[in-house]
């Protein structure tokens, strides 16, 4: 019988995060610090709007690009929060989460052999999406001493005549690193000098904790709007992961081709989710600010505990992750995570799930209550105490 499978698909590895989720789900009294999902319920006024849309029978397809009302709200929101100016009619596309937007952006922009620069550690989907689009992923290994920010020197060193796209994943999952305006200005110079394009994944844009500074999108810098596809969504900012609402904004010439792929593969994002998203963007600023404040309190709490237990960790200023260094224990990240789960029933994610440069680190999510974090970190402290005394 002929092999029914694509060699390319078979060679793509499954997410390194799932292994620990599966074990935890069957382990009694285990605490998971591995999920990249807000622990907050979607605010009631947003849920009400989704329910109301069903009660009113709004269960039909929307236009492929999304509800007009939602595209208008996305345009207003990006202008209000980040100074980005997009035409809702031709430069905004509503997608099934940010993940779909990443996928179809690459498929719309890449020809076979085009190179995509991917700074790692990073979200697990960029490299597989590049491969599925027949592109060639080129990994830039980020350094802890640079707080996992991409530097212009690292970028320059990775560029070849075949380079077409730079993925800019900030605020970053898994490190919590951010890129401030001065960092982005240096990157923008290199991008323009080499005639590159940027896919800027800004799904954690609202979760930035730099004192006195909001998130800056590279698309807002001079000469970068026409070179950038901005990826965002409501999963992290508005606690709407299961609603599956993301969006892409960028030049019409790129968005038209992304829409074509979306049209054939998806048709449109879920209708009731789109109505809920209209209300979220229109009336959800207070909710976002409240959740951000609570995340920031948890972030500071974890950094204080790490300091007390002598666990090295650079201070992250974005998303809801910390990325402590475990190199002192002489263990691979996966072995550390496995032993921690086995001995103390706490699940964290090995840094290597996010690329080879994540070796020697683990990702801990603080999208959990302070009560759960306290119990879990007591167990972590006990575990590393045993390692140091062994």
Short mmCIF file of C-alpha atoms in Angstrom, two decimals:
data_model
loop_
_atom_site.label_atom_id
_atom_site.label_comp_id
_atom_site.label_asym_id
_atom_site.label_seq_id
_atom_site.Cartn_x
_atom_site.Cartn_y
_atom_site.Cartn_z
CA UNK A 1 0.00 0.00 0.00
CA UNK A 2 1.30 3.47 -0.88
CA UNK A 3 2.30 5.70 2.05
CA UNK A 4 -0.68 8.03 2.59
CA UNK A 5 1.31 10.64 4.52
CA UNK A 6 3.22 13.74 3.49
CA UNK A 7 6.92 13.45 4.34
CA UNK A 8 7.00 17.14 5.20
CA UNK A 9 4.18 16.82 7.72
CA UNK A 10 5.62 13.67 9.28
CA UNK A 11 8.97 15.41 9.79
CA UNK A 12 7.38 18.29 11.72
CA UNK A 13 7.59 17.52 15.43
CA UNK A 14 4.51 17.89 17.67
CA UNK A 15 4.53 20.69 20.23
CA UNK A 16 6.90 20.02 23.12
CA UNK A 17 4.37 21.59 25.49
CA UNK A 18 1.69 18.92 25.08
CA UNK A 19 3.63 16.11 26.76
CA UNK A 20 3.49 17.76 30.17
CA UNK A 21 -0.14 18.84 29.80
CA UNK A 22 -1.14 15.24 29.11
CA UNK A 23 0.71 13.92 32.18
CA UNK A 24 -0.69 16.60 34.51
CA UNK A 25 -4.25 15.94 33.38
CA UNK A 26 -3.99 12.41 34.82
CA UNK A 27 -1.95 13.20 37.96
CA UNK A 28 -3.78 13.79 41.22
CA UNK A 29 -2.86 16.95 43.18
CA UNK A 30 -0.58 18.19 40.40
CA UNK A 31 -0.29 21.93 39.77
CA UNK A 32 0.37 23.10 36.25
CA UNK A 33 2.29 26.31 35.64
CA UNK A 34 2.55 25.50 31.97
CA UNK A 35 -0.63 26.79 30.39
CA UNK A 36 -0.37 29.98 28.35
CA UNK A 37 -3.97 30.92 28.98
CA UNK A 38 -5.54 33.59 31.21
CA UNK A 39 -7.13 32.20 34.35
CA UNK A 40 -9.77 34.94 34.23
CA UNK A 41 -13.24 34.27 32.88
CA UNK A 42 -14.21 36.32 29.86
CA UNK A 43 -15.85 39.47 31.34
CA UNK A 44 -19.63 39.17 31.62
CA UNK A 45 -20.52 42.04 29.32
CA UNK A 46 -18.56 40.31 26.54
CA UNK A 47 -20.19 36.94 27.23
CA UNK A 48 -23.59 38.62 27.29
CA UNK A 49 -23.02 40.03 23.82
CA UNK A 50 -22.09 36.58 22.51
CA UNK A 51 -25.19 35.07 24.12
CA UNK A 52 -27.39 37.87 22.81
CA UNK A 53 -26.12 37.30 19.27
CA UNK A 54 -27.27 33.67 19.51
CA UNK A 55 -30.65 34.67 20.96
CA UNK A 56 -31.13 37.04 18.03
CA UNK A 57 -30.36 34.24 15.57
CA UNK A 58 -27.09 35.73 14.33
CA UNK A 59 -25.78 32.32 13.35
CA UNK A 60 -25.01 32.83 9.67
CA UNK A 61 -21.71 33.39 7.88
CA UNK A 62 -20.24 36.86 8.05
CA UNK A 63 -18.23 38.30 5.17
CA UNK A 64 -14.96 36.44 4.70
CA UNK A 65 -12.87 39.28 6.11
CA UNK A 66 -15.12 39.64 9.16
CA UNK A 67 -18.02 41.74 10.41
CA UNK A 68 -17.81 45.34 9.28
CA UNK A 69 -18.51 46.47 12.86
CA UNK A 70 -15.65 44.38 14.21
CA UNK A 71 -13.16 45.57 11.59
CA UNK A 72 -14.09 49.15 12.42
CA UNK A 73 -13.58 48.50 16.14
CA UNK A 74 -10.21 46.84 15.48
CA UNK A 75 -9.14 49.87 13.48
CA UNK A 76 -10.28 52.27 16.23
CA UNK A 77 -8.66 50.17 18.96
CA UNK A 78 -5.25 50.00 17.25
CA UNK A 79 -5.34 53.74 16.60
CA UNK A 80 -6.32 54.51 20.19
CA UNK A 81 -3.89 52.15 21.91
CA UNK A 82 -0.84 51.96 19.64
CA UNK A 83 -1.06 54.77 17.12
CA UNK A 84 -1.60 52.40 14.16
CA UNK A 85 -3.80 53.58 11.31
CA UNK A 86 -5.48 50.92 9.14
CA UNK A 87 -8.36 51.09 6.68
CA UNK A 88 -10.93 48.68 8.10
CA UNK A 89 -12.22 47.85 4.64
CA UNK A 90 -8.97 46.76 2.97
CA UNK A 91 -6.26 46.41 5.62
CA UNK A 92 -7.95 44.40 8.39
CA UNK A 93 -8.72 40.66 8.35
CA UNK A 94 -10.49 38.79 11.17
CA UNK A 95 -9.04 35.31 11.67
CA UNK A 96 -9.56 32.21 13.80
CA UNK A 97 -7.11 33.25 16.49
CA UNK A 98 -3.70 34.79 15.94
CA UNK A 99 -2.35 31.38 14.94
CA UNK A 100 -4.34 31.34 11.70
CA UNK A 101 -3.12 34.84 10.90
CA UNK A 102 0.52 33.74 11.26
CA UNK A 103 -0.08 30.73 9.02
CA UNK A 104 -1.80 32.55 6.18
CA UNK A 105 0.61 35.51 6.32
CA UNK A 106 3.49 33.16 5.62
CA UNK A 107 1.59 31.27 2.94
CA UNK A 108 0.67 34.54 1.22
CA UNK A 109 4.21 35.95 1.29
CA UNK A 110 6.60 33.04 0.76
CA UNK A 111 7.85 31.26 -2.34
CA UNK A 112 9.80 28.02 -2.10
CA UNK A 113 13.23 28.64 -0.61
CA UNK A 114 12.52 32.11 0.79
CA UNK A 115 14.15 32.46 4.19
CA UNK A 116 12.31 33.49 7.34
CA UNK A 117 14.31 34.76 10.31
CA UNK A 118 12.88 33.40 13.56
CA UNK A 119 14.36 34.63 16.86
CA UNK A 120 14.25 31.87 19.48
CA UNK A 121 13.16 31.03 22.15
CA UNK A 122 9.72 31.77 20.74
CA UNK A 123 6.17 30.58 20.25
CA UNK A 124 6.12 27.09 18.81
CA UNK A 125 4.15 27.74 15.60
CA UNK A 126 6.44 30.01 13.58
CA UNK A 127 8.87 27.37 12.36
CA UNK A 128 6.23 24.78 11.36
CA UNK A 129 4.15 27.47 9.61
CA UNK A 130 7.22 28.52 7.64
CA UNK A 131 7.88 24.93 6.59
CA UNK A 132 4.24 24.41 5.61
CA UNK A 133 4.53 27.49 3.39
CA UNK A 134 7.63 26.00 1.69
CA UNK A 135 9.87 28.59 3.31
CA UNK A 136 13.21 28.00 4.96
CA UNK A 137 13.35 28.86 8.68
CA UNK A 138 16.60 30.49 9.82
CA UNK A 139 16.93 30.52 13.60
CA UNK A 140 18.48 33.43 15.48
CA UNK A 141 19.46 32.23 18.96
CA UNK A 142 18.74 35.02 21.43
CA UNK A 143 20.93 35.55 24.49
CA UNK A 144 20.01 35.87 28.15
CA UNK A 145 22.60 38.64 28.61
CA UNK A 146 20.57 40.73 26.14
CA UNK A 147 17.36 39.93 28.05
CA UNK A 148 16.36 37.85 25.01
CA UNK A 149 15.90 40.98 22.89
CA UNK A 150 16.85 40.80 19.24
CA UNK A 151 19.87 42.99 18.48
CA UNK A 152 20.72 44.59 15.16
CA UNK A 153 24.03 42.69 15.15
CA UNK A 154 22.24 39.33 15.50
CA UNK A 155 19.82 40.31 12.77
CA UNK A 156 22.54 41.48 10.35
CA UNK A 157 24.51 38.28 10.85
CA UNK A 158 21.54 36.10 9.85
CA UNK A 159 20.55 37.90 6.65
CA UNK A 160 21.35 36.33 3.27
CA UNK A 161 20.25 37.18 -0.29
CA UNK A 162 17.34 34.76 0.24
CA UNK A 163 15.98 36.41 3.39
CA UNK A 164 12.46 37.76 2.97
CA UNK A 165 10.68 37.88 6.35
CA UNK A 166 11.62 38.63 9.94
CA UNK A 167 9.29 37.29 12.61
CA UNK A 168 9.19 39.72 15.52
CA UNK A 169 7.59 37.94 18.50
CA UNK A 170 7.31 40.63 21.20
CA UNK A 171 6.23 40.73 23.98
CA UNK A 172 7.67 37.26 23.90
CA UNK A 173 6.37 33.82 24.73
CA UNK A 174 8.17 32.11 26.54
CA UNK A 175 10.68 34.62 27.91
CA UNK A 176 8.50 37.61 28.73
CA UNK A 177 11.03 39.81 26.92
CA UNK A 178 9.95 43.08 25.32
CA UNK A 179 11.37 45.34 22.64
CA UNK A 180 11.18 49.04 23.48
CA UNK A 181 11.09 51.85 20.94
CA UNK A 182 14.87 52.31 20.88
CA UNK A 183 15.34 48.57 20.22
CA UNK A 184 12.79 48.57 17.40
CA UNK A 185 14.30 51.64 15.76
CA UNK A 186 17.61 49.80 15.36
CA UNK A 187 15.86 46.72 13.94
CA UNK A 188 13.83 48.89 11.53
CA UNK A 189 17.00 50.38 10.06
CA UNK A 190 18.30 46.90 9.21
CA UNK A 191 14.96 45.75 7.82
CA UNK A 192 14.70 48.75 5.48
CA UNK A 193 18.35 48.53 4.43
CA UNK A 194 17.89 44.90 3.33
CA UNK A 195 14.37 45.33 1.90
CA UNK A 196 12.78 42.81 4.28
CA UNK A 197 9.24 42.32 5.55
CA UNK A 198 8.13 41.80 9.14
CA UNK A 199 5.46 39.60 10.70
CA UNK A 200 5.01 41.26 14.07
CA UNK A 201 3.18 39.00 16.53
CA UNK A 202 1.73 41.41 19.10
CA UNK A 203 -0.78 39.11 20.80
CA UNK A 204 0.63 40.14 24.22
CA UNK A 205 0.76 43.87 23.41
CA UNK A 206 -1.60 44.79 26.25
CA UNK A 207 0.50 42.84 28.76
CA UNK A 208 3.49 45.16 28.99
CA UNK A 209 4.85 46.29 32.36
CA UNK A 210 7.60 48.74 31.45
CA UNK A 211 7.16 51.65 33.82
CA UNK A 212 5.97 54.75 32.00
CA UNK A 213 5.94 53.11 28.56
CA UNK A 214 3.25 51.31 26.59
CA UNK A 215 3.85 48.67 23.94
CA UNK A 216 5.32 50.02 20.70
CA UNK A 217 4.56 48.34 17.38
CA UNK A 218 7.32 48.35 14.78
CA UNK A 219 4.61 49.17 12.23
CA UNK A 220 4.25 52.60 13.85
CA UNK A 221 7.86 53.56 13.00
CA UNK A 222 8.64 55.58 9.86
CA UNK A 223 8.83 53.46 6.73
CA UNK A 224 7.67 50.26 8.46
CA UNK A 225 3.91 50.24 7.97
CA UNK A 226 4.21 49.10 4.35
CA UNK A 227 6.67 46.36 5.36
CA UNK A 228 4.78 44.90 8.32
CA UNK A 229 1.89 42.53 8.95
CA UNK A 230 0.68 43.02 12.52
CA UNK A 231 -0.80 39.94 14.18
CA UNK A 232 -3.00 40.38 17.23
CA UNK A 233 -6.15 39.06 18.87
CA UNK A 234 -8.31 39.01 21.96
CA UNK A 235 -7.22 35.69 23.50
CA UNK A 236 -4.66 37.05 25.96
CA UNK A 237 -5.74 40.66 26.41
CA UNK A 238 -9.46 40.03 26.97
CA UNK A 239 -9.34 36.43 28.32
CA UNK A 240 -11.06 35.10 25.18
CA UNK A 241 -8.92 32.11 24.19
CA UNK A 242 -11.80 29.77 23.39
CA UNK A 243 -13.66 32.36 21.33
CA UNK A 244 -10.91 32.09 18.68
CA UNK A 245 -10.77 35.68 17.48
CA UNK A 246 -7.55 37.05 16.04
CA UNK A 247 -6.77 39.53 13.32
CA UNK A 248 -4.12 40.66 10.89
CA UNK A 249 -3.50 44.21 9.72
CA UNK A 250 -1.14 45.32 7.00
CA UNK A 251 -0.71 46.55 3.43
CA UNK A 252 -3.68 45.86 1.17
CA UNK A 253 -1.49 44.02 -1.35
CA UNK A 254 -0.63 41.39 1.30
CA UNK A 255 -4.02 41.28 3.01
CA UNK A 256 -5.80 40.56 -0.28
CA UNK A 257 -3.80 37.35 -0.70
CA UNK A 258 -4.23 36.37 2.95
CA UNK A 259 -7.97 36.83 2.54
CA UNK A 260 -7.93 34.49 -0.45
CA UNK A 261 -6.38 31.67 1.64
CA UNK A 262 -8.70 32.39 4.57
CA UNK A 263 -11.67 32.33 2.19
CA UNK A 264 -10.93 28.85 0.89
CA UNK A 265 -9.67 27.26 4.13
CA UNK A 266 -11.89 28.84 6.79
CA UNK A 267 -14.71 30.95 5.25
CA UNK A 268 -15.01 33.24 8.28
CA UNK A 269 -14.34 33.42 12.00
CA UNK A 270 -17.18 32.26 14.33
CA UNK A 271 -20.08 34.71 14.05
CA UNK A 272 -21.12 34.95 17.71
CA UNK A 273 -17.45 35.35 18.70
CA UNK A 274 -17.17 38.29 16.34
CA UNK A 275 -20.15 40.03 17.93
CA UNK A 276 -18.64 39.44 21.38
CA UNK A 277 -15.32 40.86 20.15
CA UNK A 278 -17.03 44.08 19.04
CA UNK A 279 -18.16 44.65 22.62
CA UNK A 280 -14.76 43.63 24.01
CA UNK A 281 -12.89 46.22 21.96
CA UNK A 282 -15.54 48.90 22.43
CA UNK A 283 -16.09 48.50 26.18
CA UNK A 284 -13.26 46.33 27.52
CA UNK A 285 -10.45 48.76 28.34
CA UNK A 286 -11.21 48.67 32.07
CA UNK A 287 -11.18 44.85 32.07
CA UNK A 288 -7.83 44.78 30.27
CA UNK A 289 -6.29 47.26 32.71
CA UNK A 290 -7.55 45.27 35.72
CA UNK A 291 -6.16 41.97 34.43
CA UNK A 292 -2.85 43.61 33.51
CA UNK A 293 -2.52 45.00 37.05
CA UNK A 294 -3.13 41.57 38.56
CA UNK A 295 -0.65 39.89 36.22
CA UNK A 296 1.94 42.50 37.13
CA UNK A 297 1.43 41.79 40.83
CA UNK A 298 1.99 38.09 40.21
CA UNK A 299 5.08 38.86 38.13
CA UNK A 300 6.62 40.89 40.94
CA UNK A 301 5.71 38.18 43.44
CA UNK A 302 7.49 35.50 41.41
CA UNK A 303 10.58 37.62 40.95
CA UNK A 304 10.67 38.18 44.73
CA UNK A 305 10.40 34.42 45.38
CA UNK A 306 13.13 33.63 42.84
CA UNK A 307 15.38 36.14 44.55
CA UNK A 308 14.71 34.52 47.94
CA UNK A 309 15.49 31.02 46.66
CA UNK A 310 18.54 32.20 44.70
CA UNK A 311 17.13 31.13 41.34
CA UNK A 312 18.56 33.23 38.55
CA UNK A 313 15.95 34.91 36.33
CA UNK A 314 16.16 38.10 34.30
CA UNK A 315 13.20 40.39 34.91
CA UNK A 316 10.63 40.03 32.14
CA UNK A 317 8.42 43.01 31.28
CA UNK A 318 5.81 41.42 29.03
CA UNK A 319 3.27 38.61 28.57
CA UNK A 320 2.62 36.38 31.61
CA UNK A 321 5.71 34.20 31.70
CA UNK A 322 9.01 34.02 33.54
CA UNK A 323 11.98 32.10 32.16
CA UNK A 324 14.27 31.15 35.05
CA UNK A 325 17.72 29.71 34.38
CA UNK A 326 18.33 26.18 35.74
CA UNK A 327 21.86 25.68 34.38
CA UNK A 328 23.36 25.55 37.88
CA UNK A 329 21.79 22.12 38.40
CA UNK A 330 23.62 20.51 35.47
CA UNK A 331 20.42 19.04 34.07
CA UNK A 332 18.79 19.31 30.67
CA UNK A 333 15.60 21.39 30.74
CA UNK A 334 13.40 18.42 29.93
CA UNK A 335 14.96 16.27 32.65
CA UNK A 336 14.51 19.09 35.18
CA UNK A 337 10.84 19.46 34.23
CA UNK A 338 10.25 15.72 34.38
CA UNK A 339 11.82 15.34 37.83
CA UNK A 340 9.98 18.39 39.19
CA UNK A 341 6.69 16.91 38.00
CA UNK A 342 7.54 13.45 39.34
CA UNK A 343 8.82 14.55 42.75
CA UNK A 344 6.76 17.66 43.53
CA UNK A 345 3.80 17.41 41.13
CA UNK A 346 4.45 20.80 39.55
CA UNK A 347 4.43 21.10 35.78
CA UNK A 348 6.58 23.67 33.99
CA UNK A 349 7.60 23.68 30.33
CA UNK A 350 11.19 22.89 29.29
CA UNK A 351 12.84 25.81 27.52
CA UNK A 352 13.72 23.53 24.62
CA UNK A 353 10.03 23.34 23.68
CA UNK A 354 10.61 26.84 22.29
CA UNK A 355 13.87 26.17 20.44
CA UNK A 356 17.38 24.88 21.14
CA UNK A 357 18.42 28.19 22.68
CA UNK A 358 15.89 27.52 25.44
CA UNK A 359 18.13 24.80 26.86
CA UNK A 360 19.01 25.58 30.47
CA UNK A 361 15.70 27.38 31.13
CA UNK A 362 12.10 26.52 31.95
CA UNK A 363 8.94 28.49 31.29
CA UNK A 364 6.63 29.25 34.18
CA UNK A 365 3.29 30.89 33.48
CA UNK A 366 1.80 33.23 36.06
CA UNK A 367 -1.67 33.12 34.54
CA UNK A 368 -2.74 31.54 37.83
CA UNK A 369 -4.03 32.79 41.16
CA UNK A 370 -1.54 33.95 43.79
CA UNK A 371 -2.74 31.08 45.99
CA UNK A 372 -1.80 28.48 43.38
CA UNK A 373 1.47 30.23 42.62
CA UNK A 374 2.41 30.26 46.30
CA UNK A 375 1.82 26.51 46.73
CA UNK A 376 3.58 25.67 43.46
CA UNK A 377 6.62 27.84 44.16
CA UNK A 378 6.98 26.34 47.66
CA UNK A 379 7.26 22.97 45.94
CA UNK A 380 9.74 24.36 43.39
CA UNK A 381 11.84 25.82 46.22
CA UNK A 382 11.85 22.48 48.02
CA UNK A 383 12.84 20.70 44.81
CA UNK A 384 15.81 22.94 43.97
CA UNK A 385 16.88 22.82 47.62
CA UNK A 386 17.18 19.05 47.32
CA UNK A 387 19.15 19.41 44.08
CA UNK A 388 21.61 21.79 45.71
CA UNK A 389 22.11 19.49 48.67
CA UNK A 390 22.46 16.29 46.69
#
